Amino acid sequence: MFILAYTFIFLMCMIGNILVCFIVVKNRQMRTVTNMFILNLAISDLLVGIFCMPTTLVDNLITGWPFDNAMCKMSGLVQGMSVSASVFTLVAIAVERFRCIVHPFRQKLTLRKALVTIAIIWVLALLIMCPSAITLTVTREEHHFMVDTYNNSYPLYSCWEAWPETEMRRIYTTVLFSHIYVAPLALIVVMYARIAFKLFKSAAPARSTRPEEPEGRKVSRRKAKVINMLIIMALFFTLSWLPLWTLMLLTDYGHLSERQLHLVTGYIFPFAHWLAFFNSSANPIIYGYFNENFRRGFQEAFRAPFCLPPRRQHRGPYGARNRVFTQPQASDSPPHSESRPLASRRAGIPAWNG
């Protein structure tokens, strides 16, 4: 069931976001500033699907980290960058809509400036995730080993952030939480609140002028539908990542016992990961529901393989886990919860690779 759930969102993510990229790139009329940001959002979601969903699924199904050190760093870095780029892109979309609707007479953002903004977004995402990429490493657990069904024992490896001190990891988690979750989403809320207020004020003149009533209502309705789509995207991102951020802060600041930590990482984190990844799969559905151009593009893409060549008169177009045994530790060794990787953030931030 767990494998089917991951396979479902993986296929949704790949098919939906590839179609979004294809529709925006193929159709010249779709190359607007907002759609360029949506294209960037789809690319970041694709990176999550390619680099993070498969590795996180395998990491959740089996005990220990089965990949090499390079994959440990790459998976954590790519997912962290993709999530950062997604939220920064949502902020850029909110700012662009704010400028167009609240301040319509100011100079509008051009496609060239939008592409420069997207480049800056990815540079910022790389910079904020550099500490994670540097500290991510694969280490062997000294007091743990795996035993398979034939009672053969194997060393246990973990992918985790090897910070010199626990407090440094907590500080970094707080920085990430504030910079790529709280502050951006607070800014988005303020922007869309101002936009909604502006649209509400502009609706009254449209009703009072009778000759222009149909056109005014049509433009206002179109703007409101775009804003609704963008608000749903931001709200869904917030709700999808909230459980994972809560667990991250809980593992860093909650002083959990080893039993509690095992319960959280073994059972709650996998579901929180799935919910966060589902956000990358659901965005194309949101586009298709709210945006007529995307909906028409999706319909044509799905209809094309089943259509006959056009004639002259027609123009229609989960797995078993290995057991982990713990060897008794010497009494002079430090407590496991402060010194071992299993109590630290594994594979980057737990939000990145669990």
Coordinates of C-alpha atoms in Angstrom, one line a residue, residues 251 255-270 337 341-344:
T251 CA 13.1 16.3 16.8
H255 CA 14.3 16.2 23.7
L256 CA 12.7 13.0 22.6
S257 CA 13.7 9.7 24.1
E258 CA 15.2 7.0 21.8
R259 CA 11.9 5.1 21.8
Q260 CA 9.9 8.2 20.9
L261 CA 12.5 9.1 18.2
H262 CA 12.2 5.7 16.7
L263 CA 8.4 6.0 16.6
V264 CA 8.5 9.4 15.0
T265 CA 11.1 8.5 12.3
G266 CA 9.8 5.0 11.6
Y267 CA 6.0 5.8 11.4
I268 CA 5.1 9.5 11.4
F269 CA 7.9 10.8 9.1
P270 CA 7.0 8.5 6.1
S337 CA 20.4 10.6 21.9
P341 CA 23.3 9.9 13.9
L342 CA 20.0 8.2 14.6
A343 CA 19.1 10.9 17.0
S344 CA 20.2 13.6 14.6

